[in-house]
Amino acid sequence: MSASGSRPPECVWDYPRPPAVQNDSRRIVVECGGQVVAGTTRAVRVLETSHPPVFYIPSADVRTDLLRAVPGRSSCEWKGEAEYWDLVVGGDIRSRAAWSYARPRAGYRVLTGHFAFYASRVDRCTVEGQTVKAQEGDFYGGWITTEVRGPFKGAPGTLSW
């Protein structure tokens, strides 16, 4: 069992390539500027070799009124083209704090209408009450919990793994 006592450990090197998609019914919360900006028990978790899981939250469970689309896209060979969103809470603007796939590729269509958040760009993200640690680096957005084992891609010197 993990340190949290509820799930067995997972090694990110056992995650598949192409990434797997799983429904996750644990309570997922994203907080910023004293607000809960997202909260769900209907997340979709993407598991990819060498990366901590990324949690995608249905738009119905996200304060989309706090999101502002920004220019620029990136491309994932598996999921397709990602769009980015600033998170605006009062006068606090968190640049490109979230991303989504408006038209994901086959196999990832379940991500349509979902948002993922960079734990490093908001105040706090939790999985079933456990505060997550952000994946290192400025591109990948995985969430590290006590059940997830690395090493993780993303830190300086790991991009060529």
Short mmCIF file of N, CA and C in Angstrom, two decimals:
data_model
loop_
_atom_site.label_atom_id
_atom_site.label_comp_id
_atom_site.label_asym_id
_atom_site.label_seq_id
_atom_site.Cartn_x
_atom_site.Cartn_y
_atom_site.Cartn_z
N MET A 1 0.83 -1.19 0.00
CA MET A 1 0.00 0.00 0.00
C MET A 1 0.87 1.24 0.00
N SER A 2 0.31 2.33 -0.47
CA SER A 2 1.03 3.60 -0.50
C SER A 2 1.02 4.23 0.88
N ALA A 3 1.78 5.32 1.00
CA ALA A 3 1.82 6.04 2.27
C ALA A 3 0.44 6.54 2.66
N SER A 4 -0.42 6.79 1.67
CA SER A 4 -1.77 7.25 1.97
C SER A 4 -2.66 6.10 2.43
N GLY A 5 -2.17 4.83 2.23
CA GLY A 5 -2.89 3.68 2.73
C GLY A 5 -4.04 3.22 1.85
N SER A 6 -4.26 3.85 0.71
CA SER A 6 -5.44 3.49 -0.06
C SER A 6 -5.15 2.84 -1.41
N ARG A 7 -3.98 3.04 -1.96
CA ARG A 7 -3.68 2.49 -3.29
C ARG A 7 -2.27 1.93 -3.30
N PRO A 8 -2.08 0.87 -4.09
CA PRO A 8 -0.72 0.33 -4.20
C PRO A 8 0.17 1.27 -5.00
N PRO A 9 1.48 1.20 -4.80
CA PRO A 9 2.40 2.05 -5.56
C PRO A 9 2.33 1.76 -7.05
N GLU A 10 2.57 2.80 -7.84
CA GLU A 10 2.64 2.67 -9.30
C GLU A 10 3.98 3.24 -9.75
N CYS A 11 4.67 2.51 -10.60
CA CYS A 11 5.91 3.00 -11.18
C CYS A 11 5.59 3.56 -12.57
N VAL A 12 6.01 4.80 -12.81
CA VAL A 12 5.68 5.43 -14.09
C VAL A 12 6.34 4.72 -15.27
N TRP A 13 7.35 3.91 -15.00
CA TRP A 13 8.00 3.17 -16.08
C TRP A 13 7.19 1.94 -16.47
N ASP A 14 6.14 1.63 -15.69
CA ASP A 14 5.21 0.56 -16.05
C ASP A 14 4.03 1.10 -16.84
N TYR A 15 3.87 2.42 -16.90
CA TYR A 15 2.79 3.01 -17.70
C TYR A 15 3.09 2.77 -19.18
N PRO A 16 2.05 2.65 -19.99
CA PRO A 16 2.26 2.30 -21.40
C PRO A 16 2.60 3.49 -22.30
N ARG A 17 3.02 3.13 -23.51
CA ARG A 17 3.20 4.09 -24.59
C ARG A 17 2.63 3.41 -25.82
N PRO A 18 1.61 3.94 -26.46
CA PRO A 18 0.93 5.20 -26.17
C PRO A 18 0.24 5.18 -24.81
N PRO A 19 -0.05 6.40 -24.29
CA PRO A 19 -0.61 6.52 -22.94
C PRO A 19 -1.97 5.84 -22.79
N ALA A 20 -2.23 5.37 -21.58
CA ALA A 20 -3.53 4.80 -21.21
C ALA A 20 -4.41 5.90 -20.63
N VAL A 21 -5.71 5.70 -20.76
CA VAL A 21 -6.70 6.62 -20.22
C VAL A 21 -7.58 5.84 -19.25
N GLN A 22 -7.74 6.38 -18.03
CA GLN A 22 -8.55 5.72 -17.01
C GLN A 22 -9.47 6.73 -16.34
N ASN A 23 -10.69 6.29 -16.06
CA ASN A 23 -11.57 7.10 -15.21
C ASN A 23 -11.04 7.01 -13.78
N ASP A 24 -11.19 8.10 -13.03
CA ASP A 24 -10.71 8.13 -11.65
C ASP A 24 -11.78 8.81 -10.80
N SER A 25 -12.32 8.08 -9.83
CA SER A 25 -13.43 8.60 -9.02
C SER A 25 -12.98 9.26 -7.71
N ARG A 26 -11.67 9.37 -7.51
CA ARG A 26 -11.21 10.06 -6.30
C ARG A 26 -11.55 11.55 -6.40
N ARG A 27 -11.59 12.21 -5.26
CA ARG A 27 -11.89 13.65 -5.21
C ARG A 27 -10.65 14.42 -5.64
N ILE A 28 -10.78 15.18 -6.74
CA ILE A 28 -9.71 16.00 -7.31
C ILE A 28 -10.11 17.46 -7.11
N VAL A 29 -9.20 18.27 -6.54
CA VAL A 29 -9.49 19.68 -6.29
C VAL A 29 -8.31 20.53 -6.74
N VAL A 30 -8.63 21.66 -7.40
CA VAL A 30 -7.62 22.65 -7.79
C VAL A 30 -8.03 23.97 -7.14
N GLU A 31 -7.07 24.59 -6.41
CA GLU A 31 -7.33 25.84 -5.70
C GLU A 31 -6.37 26.92 -6.18
N CYS A 32 -6.89 28.13 -6.26
CA CYS A 32 -6.06 29.27 -6.65
C CYS A 32 -6.71 30.56 -6.15
N GLY A 33 -5.90 31.43 -5.57
CA GLY A 33 -6.40 32.72 -5.12
C GLY A 33 -7.53 32.62 -4.12
N GLY A 34 -7.50 31.61 -3.27
CA GLY A 34 -8.54 31.45 -2.27
C GLY A 34 -9.83 30.86 -2.80
N GLN A 35 -9.83 30.41 -4.06
CA GLN A 35 -11.02 29.84 -4.69
C GLN A 35 -10.79 28.39 -5.08
N VAL A 36 -11.83 27.59 -5.01
CA VAL A 36 -11.79 26.27 -5.64
C VAL A 36 -12.15 26.50 -7.10
N VAL A 37 -11.19 26.29 -7.97
CA VAL A 37 -11.43 26.54 -9.40
C VAL A 37 -11.86 25.28 -10.13
N ALA A 38 -11.64 24.12 -9.51
CA ALA A 38 -12.10 22.87 -10.09
C ALA A 38 -12.22 21.85 -8.97
N GLY A 39 -13.24 21.02 -9.06
CA GLY A 39 -13.43 19.95 -8.09
C GLY A 39 -14.30 18.87 -8.70
N THR A 40 -13.85 17.63 -8.63
CA THR A 40 -14.61 16.56 -9.28
C THR A 40 -14.33 15.21 -8.65
N THR A 41 -15.22 14.28 -8.89
CA THR A 41 -15.00 12.86 -8.65
C THR A 41 -15.17 12.12 -9.98
N ARG A 42 -15.05 12.87 -11.07
CA ARG A 42 -15.24 12.30 -12.41
C ARG A 42 -14.04 12.60 -13.32
N ALA A 43 -12.84 12.56 -12.76
CA ALA A 43 -11.65 12.88 -13.54
C ALA A 43 -11.30 11.74 -14.49
N VAL A 44 -10.51 12.09 -15.49
CA VAL A 44 -9.91 11.13 -16.39
C VAL A 44 -8.40 11.26 -16.18
N ARG A 45 -7.76 10.15 -15.95
CA ARG A 45 -6.32 10.13 -15.68
C ARG A 45 -5.60 9.56 -16.89
N VAL A 46 -4.56 10.27 -17.35
CA VAL A 46 -3.75 9.81 -18.47
C VAL A 46 -2.41 9.35 -17.92
N LEU A 47 -2.05 8.11 -18.27
CA LEU A 47 -0.84 7.47 -17.76
C LEU A 47 0.10 7.20 -18.92
N GLU A 48 1.27 7.84 -18.89
CA GLU A 48 2.24 7.71 -19.97
C GLU A 48 3.62 7.38 -19.40
N THR A 49 4.31 6.47 -20.07
CA THR A 49 5.64 6.06 -19.64
C THR A 49 6.50 7.25 -19.24
N SER A 50 7.09 7.18 -18.07
CA SER A 50 8.04 8.14 -17.50
C SER A 50 7.41 9.41 -16.94
N HIS A 51 6.08 9.53 -16.96
CA HIS A 51 5.41 10.74 -16.47
C HIS A 51 4.45 10.41 -15.33
N PRO A 52 4.39 11.29 -14.33
CA PRO A 52 3.32 11.13 -13.35
C PRO A 52 1.97 11.35 -14.04
N PRO A 53 0.89 10.83 -13.48
CA PRO A 53 -0.42 10.97 -14.11
C PRO A 53 -0.82 12.43 -14.30
N VAL A 54 -1.57 12.66 -15.37
CA VAL A 54 -2.22 13.95 -15.61
C VAL A 54 -3.71 13.73 -15.41
N PHE A 55 -4.33 14.60 -14.61
CA PHE A 55 -5.76 14.50 -14.33
C PHE A 55 -6.51 15.53 -15.17
N TYR A 56 -7.49 15.05 -15.93
CA TYR A 56 -8.35 15.91 -16.75
C TYR A 56 -9.71 15.98 -16.08
N ILE A 57 -10.19 17.20 -15.88
CA ILE A 57 -11.42 17.46 -15.13
C ILE A 57 -12.51 17.92 -16.09
N PRO A 58 -13.72 17.32 -16.00
CA PRO A 58 -14.80 17.74 -16.90
C PRO A 58 -15.11 19.23 -16.74
N SER A 59 -15.39 19.90 -17.85
CA SER A 59 -15.65 21.34 -17.82
C SER A 59 -16.81 21.70 -16.89
N ALA A 60 -17.78 20.80 -16.72
CA ALA A 60 -18.90 21.07 -15.81
C ALA A 60 -18.43 21.21 -14.36
N ASP A 61 -17.23 20.69 -14.06
CA ASP A 61 -16.69 20.73 -12.70
C ASP A 61 -15.55 21.75 -12.57
N VAL A 62 -15.41 22.62 -13.56
CA VAL A 62 -14.36 23.64 -13.59
C VAL A 62 -15.02 25.01 -13.63
N ARG A 63 -14.48 25.97 -12.89
CA ARG A 63 -14.94 27.36 -12.97
C ARG A 63 -14.42 27.95 -14.28
N THR A 64 -15.06 27.60 -15.38
CA THR A 64 -14.60 28.05 -16.70
C THR A 64 -14.71 29.57 -16.84
N ASP A 65 -15.52 30.21 -15.99
CA ASP A 65 -15.59 31.68 -16.01
C ASP A 65 -14.28 32.31 -15.59
N LEU A 66 -13.39 31.53 -14.97
CA LEU A 66 -12.09 32.02 -14.54
C LEU A 66 -10.98 31.72 -15.55
N LEU A 67 -11.33 31.03 -16.64
CA LEU A 67 -10.35 30.68 -17.66
C LEU A 67 -10.45 31.61 -18.85
N ARG A 68 -9.29 31.98 -19.39
CA ARG A 68 -9.21 32.85 -20.57
C ARG A 68 -8.27 32.20 -21.58
N ALA A 69 -8.80 31.91 -22.77
CA ALA A 69 -7.99 31.29 -23.83
C ALA A 69 -6.83 32.20 -24.19
N VAL A 70 -5.68 31.59 -24.46
CA VAL A 70 -4.49 32.35 -24.85
C VAL A 70 -3.96 31.80 -26.17
N PRO A 71 -3.24 32.64 -26.91
CA PRO A 71 -2.68 32.17 -28.18
C PRO A 71 -1.61 31.10 -27.95
N GLY A 72 -1.41 30.31 -28.96
CA GLY A 72 -0.37 29.28 -28.92
C GLY A 72 -0.94 27.90 -28.68
N ARG A 73 -0.34 26.95 -29.32
CA ARG A 73 -0.76 25.55 -29.22
C ARG A 73 0.49 24.69 -29.09
N SER A 74 0.29 23.47 -28.66
CA SER A 74 1.35 22.48 -28.72
C SER A 74 0.72 21.20 -29.25
N SER A 75 1.56 20.30 -29.70
CA SER A 75 1.05 19.07 -30.30
C SER A 75 1.60 17.86 -29.58
N CYS A 76 0.72 16.93 -29.27
CA CYS A 76 1.09 15.64 -28.69
C CYS A 76 0.87 14.59 -29.76
N GLU A 77 1.86 13.75 -29.97
CA GLU A 77 1.75 12.74 -31.02
C GLU A 77 0.58 11.79 -30.79
N TRP A 78 0.11 11.68 -29.55
CA TRP A 78 -0.99 10.76 -29.23
C TRP A 78 -2.33 11.48 -29.11
N LYS A 79 -2.34 12.58 -28.36
CA LYS A 79 -3.61 13.23 -28.02
C LYS A 79 -4.04 14.29 -29.03
N GLY A 80 -3.10 14.90 -29.73
CA GLY A 80 -3.45 15.93 -30.70
C GLY A 80 -2.98 17.30 -30.27
N GLU A 81 -3.73 18.33 -30.67
CA GLU A 81 -3.35 19.72 -30.44
C GLU A 81 -3.95 20.25 -29.15
N ALA A 82 -3.08 20.73 -28.26
CA ALA A 82 -3.52 21.28 -26.98
C ALA A 82 -3.69 22.78 -27.08
N GLU A 83 -4.73 23.29 -26.43
CA GLU A 83 -4.98 24.72 -26.29
C GLU A 83 -4.68 25.10 -24.84
N TYR A 84 -4.25 26.35 -24.62
CA TYR A 84 -3.85 26.80 -23.29
C TYR A 84 -4.77 27.89 -22.77
N TRP A 85 -4.83 27.97 -21.44
CA TRP A 85 -5.75 28.87 -20.76
C TRP A 85 -5.06 29.55 -19.60
N ASP A 86 -5.21 30.87 -19.50
CA ASP A 86 -4.81 31.59 -18.29
C ASP A 86 -5.92 31.39 -17.26
N LEU A 87 -5.53 31.37 -16.01
CA LEU A 87 -6.47 31.33 -14.91
C LEU A 87 -6.48 32.71 -14.28
N VAL A 88 -7.66 33.34 -14.24
CA VAL A 88 -7.78 34.72 -13.76
C VAL A 88 -8.71 34.72 -12.54
N VAL A 89 -8.11 34.98 -11.36
CA VAL A 89 -8.88 35.02 -10.12
C VAL A 89 -8.68 36.43 -9.55
N GLY A 90 -9.70 37.26 -9.69
CA GLY A 90 -9.56 38.66 -9.29
C GLY A 90 -8.48 39.30 -10.15
N GLY A 91 -7.51 39.92 -9.52
CA GLY A 91 -6.41 40.53 -10.26
C GLY A 91 -5.23 39.60 -10.46
N ASP A 92 -5.34 38.37 -10.00
CA ASP A 92 -4.26 37.39 -10.09
C ASP A 92 -4.40 36.61 -11.39
N ILE A 93 -3.40 36.70 -12.25
CA ILE A 93 -3.41 35.97 -13.52
C ILE A 93 -2.31 34.93 -13.50
N ARG A 94 -2.69 33.67 -13.64
CA ARG A 94 -1.74 32.57 -13.70
C ARG A 94 -1.64 32.15 -15.17
N SER A 95 -0.54 32.53 -15.77
CA SER A 95 -0.32 32.32 -17.20
C SER A 95 -0.30 30.84 -17.56
N ARG A 96 -1.10 30.49 -18.54
CA ARG A 96 -1.13 29.14 -19.10
C ARG A 96 -1.20 28.07 -18.00
N ALA A 97 -2.09 28.29 -17.05
CA ALA A 97 -2.23 27.38 -15.92
C ALA A 97 -2.98 26.11 -16.28
N ALA A 98 -3.72 26.13 -17.39
CA ALA A 98 -4.53 24.97 -17.77
C ALA A 98 -4.40 24.72 -19.26
N TRP A 99 -4.75 23.52 -19.66
CA TRP A 99 -4.79 23.19 -21.08
C TRP A 99 -5.92 22.21 -21.34
N SER A 100 -6.27 22.10 -22.62
CA SER A 100 -7.35 21.20 -23.01
C SER A 100 -7.13 20.76 -24.46
N TYR A 101 -7.89 19.75 -24.86
CA TYR A 101 -7.88 19.26 -26.24
C TYR A 101 -9.30 19.39 -26.78
N ALA A 102 -9.52 20.35 -27.67
CA ALA A 102 -10.87 20.55 -28.23
C ALA A 102 -11.26 19.40 -29.15
N ARG A 103 -10.28 18.88 -29.88
CA ARG A 103 -10.53 17.79 -30.83
C ARG A 103 -9.42 16.74 -30.70
N PRO A 104 -9.42 15.99 -29.61
CA PRO A 104 -8.37 14.99 -29.44
C PRO A 104 -8.46 13.88 -30.49
N ARG A 105 -7.35 13.24 -30.71
CA ARG A 105 -7.29 12.14 -31.69
C ARG A 105 -8.02 10.91 -31.16
N ALA A 106 -8.29 10.00 -32.08
CA ALA A 106 -8.94 8.74 -31.74
C ALA A 106 -8.20 8.08 -30.58
N GLY A 107 -8.93 7.48 -29.69
CA GLY A 107 -8.36 6.85 -28.52
C GLY A 107 -8.30 7.78 -27.31
N TYR A 108 -8.44 9.09 -27.58
CA TYR A 108 -8.37 10.09 -26.50
C TYR A 108 -9.57 11.03 -26.54
N ARG A 109 -10.59 10.67 -27.28
CA ARG A 109 -11.77 11.53 -27.41
C ARG A 109 -12.46 11.80 -26.08
N VAL A 110 -12.26 10.93 -25.10
CA VAL A 110 -12.84 11.13 -23.77
C VAL A 110 -12.33 12.43 -23.14
N LEU A 111 -11.21 12.96 -23.61
CA LEU A 111 -10.66 14.21 -23.07
C LEU A 111 -11.38 15.45 -23.58
N THR A 112 -12.22 15.29 -24.59
CA THR A 112 -13.00 16.42 -25.08
C THR A 112 -13.82 17.00 -23.94
N GLY A 113 -13.77 18.34 -23.81
CA GLY A 113 -14.55 18.99 -22.75
C GLY A 113 -13.94 18.85 -21.37
N HIS A 114 -12.66 18.53 -21.28
CA HIS A 114 -11.96 18.41 -20.00
C HIS A 114 -10.79 19.39 -19.97
N PHE A 115 -10.39 19.78 -18.77
CA PHE A 115 -9.24 20.65 -18.56
C PHE A 115 -8.25 19.98 -17.62
N ALA A 116 -6.97 20.19 -17.89
CA ALA A 116 -5.90 19.77 -16.99
C ALA A 116 -5.21 21.03 -16.47
N PHE A 117 -4.67 20.95 -15.27
CA PHE A 117 -4.02 22.10 -14.62
C PHE A 117 -2.59 21.75 -14.24
N TYR A 118 -1.70 22.71 -14.44
CA TYR A 118 -0.33 22.59 -13.94
C TYR A 118 -0.34 22.85 -12.44
N ALA A 119 0.06 21.87 -11.66
CA ALA A 119 0.11 22.05 -10.21
C ALA A 119 1.08 23.16 -9.82
N SER A 120 2.09 23.40 -10.63
CA SER A 120 3.09 24.43 -10.33
C SER A 120 2.58 25.84 -10.59
N ARG A 121 1.44 25.98 -11.26
CA ARG A 121 0.95 27.32 -11.62
C ARG A 121 -0.31 27.72 -10.86
N VAL A 122 -0.76 26.87 -9.95
CA VAL A 122 -1.89 27.20 -9.08
C VAL A 122 -1.41 27.08 -7.64
N ASP A 123 -2.27 27.39 -6.69
CA ASP A 123 -1.85 27.36 -5.29
C ASP A 123 -1.79 25.96 -4.70
N ARG A 124 -2.75 25.11 -5.12
CA ARG A 124 -2.80 23.77 -4.53
C ARG A 124 -3.67 22.86 -5.38
N CYS A 125 -3.19 21.64 -5.57
CA CYS A 125 -3.97 20.59 -6.20
C CYS A 125 -3.96 19.40 -5.25
N THR A 126 -5.11 18.75 -5.11
CA THR A 126 -5.17 17.58 -4.24
C THR A 126 -5.85 16.42 -4.94
N VAL A 127 -5.44 15.23 -4.53
CA VAL A 127 -6.07 13.98 -4.95
C VAL A 127 -6.51 13.29 -3.67
N GLU A 128 -7.81 13.20 -3.48
CA GLU A 128 -8.39 12.59 -2.27
C GLU A 128 -7.79 13.22 -1.01
N GLY A 129 -7.63 14.55 -1.04
CA GLY A 129 -7.15 15.30 0.10
C GLY A 129 -5.63 15.41 0.21
N GLN A 130 -4.91 14.66 -0.58
CA GLN A 130 -3.44 14.67 -0.55
C GLN A 130 -2.91 15.75 -1.51
N THR A 131 -2.12 16.68 -1.00
CA THR A 131 -1.53 17.71 -1.84
C THR A 131 -0.51 17.08 -2.77
N VAL A 132 -0.62 17.39 -4.05
CA VAL A 132 0.29 16.81 -5.03
C VAL A 132 1.54 17.67 -5.17
N LYS A 133 2.58 17.05 -5.67
CA LYS A 133 3.82 17.74 -6.04
C LYS A 133 3.80 17.83 -7.56
N ALA A 134 4.20 18.99 -8.09
CA ALA A 134 4.23 19.19 -9.54
C ALA A 134 5.39 18.45 -10.17
N GLN A 135 5.16 17.90 -11.35
CA GLN A 135 6.23 17.34 -12.15
C GLN A 135 7.20 18.46 -12.51
N GLU A 136 8.49 18.19 -12.42
CA GLU A 136 9.49 19.21 -12.74
C GLU A 136 9.43 19.59 -14.21
N GLY A 137 9.94 20.77 -14.50
CA GLY A 137 9.98 21.25 -15.88
C GLY A 137 8.83 22.20 -16.15
N ASP A 138 8.89 22.83 -17.31
CA ASP A 138 7.88 23.83 -17.64
C ASP A 138 6.94 23.38 -18.75
N PHE A 139 6.96 22.10 -19.10
CA PHE A 139 6.09 21.64 -20.18
C PHE A 139 5.11 20.57 -19.71
N TYR A 140 5.61 19.53 -19.07
CA TYR A 140 4.74 18.43 -18.64
C TYR A 140 3.96 18.82 -17.40
N GLY A 141 2.77 18.28 -17.25
CA GLY A 141 1.90 18.69 -16.16
C GLY A 141 1.46 17.58 -15.24
N GLY A 142 2.31 16.58 -15.03
CA GLY A 142 1.94 15.46 -14.17
C GLY A 142 1.85 15.85 -12.70
N TRP A 143 1.03 15.11 -11.97
CA TRP A 143 0.83 15.31 -10.55
C TRP A 143 1.43 14.13 -9.81
N ILE A 144 2.34 14.41 -8.87
CA ILE A 144 3.01 13.36 -8.11
C ILE A 144 2.32 13.22 -6.76
N THR A 145 1.85 12.01 -6.48
CA THR A 145 1.26 11.66 -5.19
C THR A 145 2.11 10.56 -4.56
N THR A 146 1.81 10.18 -3.33
CA THR A 146 2.63 9.20 -2.63
C THR A 146 2.62 7.83 -3.30
N GLU A 147 1.61 7.51 -4.10
CA GLU A 147 1.57 6.19 -4.72
C GLU A 147 2.39 6.13 -6.01
N VAL A 148 2.85 7.26 -6.52
CA VAL A 148 3.55 7.30 -7.81
C VAL A 148 5.06 7.30 -7.59
N ARG A 149 5.74 6.40 -8.29
CA ARG A 149 7.19 6.27 -8.19
C ARG A 149 7.86 6.63 -9.51
N GLY A 150 9.03 7.29 -9.42
CA GLY A 150 9.79 7.68 -10.60
C GLY A 150 10.99 6.79 -10.81
N PRO A 151 12.02 7.33 -11.44
CA PRO A 151 12.24 8.74 -11.76
C PRO A 151 11.30 9.24 -12.86
N PHE A 152 11.08 10.57 -12.86
CA PHE A 152 10.14 11.21 -13.76
C PHE A 152 10.87 12.02 -14.82
N LYS A 153 10.37 11.98 -16.02
CA LYS A 153 10.87 12.85 -17.09
C LYS A 153 10.39 14.27 -16.82
N GLY A 154 11.19 15.27 -17.25
CA GLY A 154 10.77 16.66 -17.11
C GLY A 154 11.83 17.56 -16.51
N ALA A 155 12.61 17.03 -15.58
CA ALA A 155 13.67 17.84 -14.95
C ALA A 155 14.79 18.08 -15.95
N PRO A 156 15.63 19.08 -15.72
CA PRO A 156 16.76 19.32 -16.62
C PRO A 156 17.58 18.03 -16.82
N GLY A 157 17.93 17.77 -18.07
CA GLY A 157 18.71 16.58 -18.41
C GLY A 157 17.90 15.34 -18.68
N THR A 158 16.57 15.40 -18.54
CA THR A 158 15.75 14.20 -18.73
C THR A 158 14.95 14.20 -20.03
N LEU A 159 14.97 15.29 -20.77
CA LEU A 159 14.10 15.38 -21.95
C LEU A 159 14.45 14.39 -23.05
N SER A 160 15.68 13.88 -23.08
CA SER A 160 16.06 12.93 -24.13
C SER A 160 15.85 11.48 -23.71
N TRP A 161 15.29 11.24 -22.53
CA TRP A 161 15.05 9.87 -22.10
C TRP A 161 14.13 9.16 -23.05
#
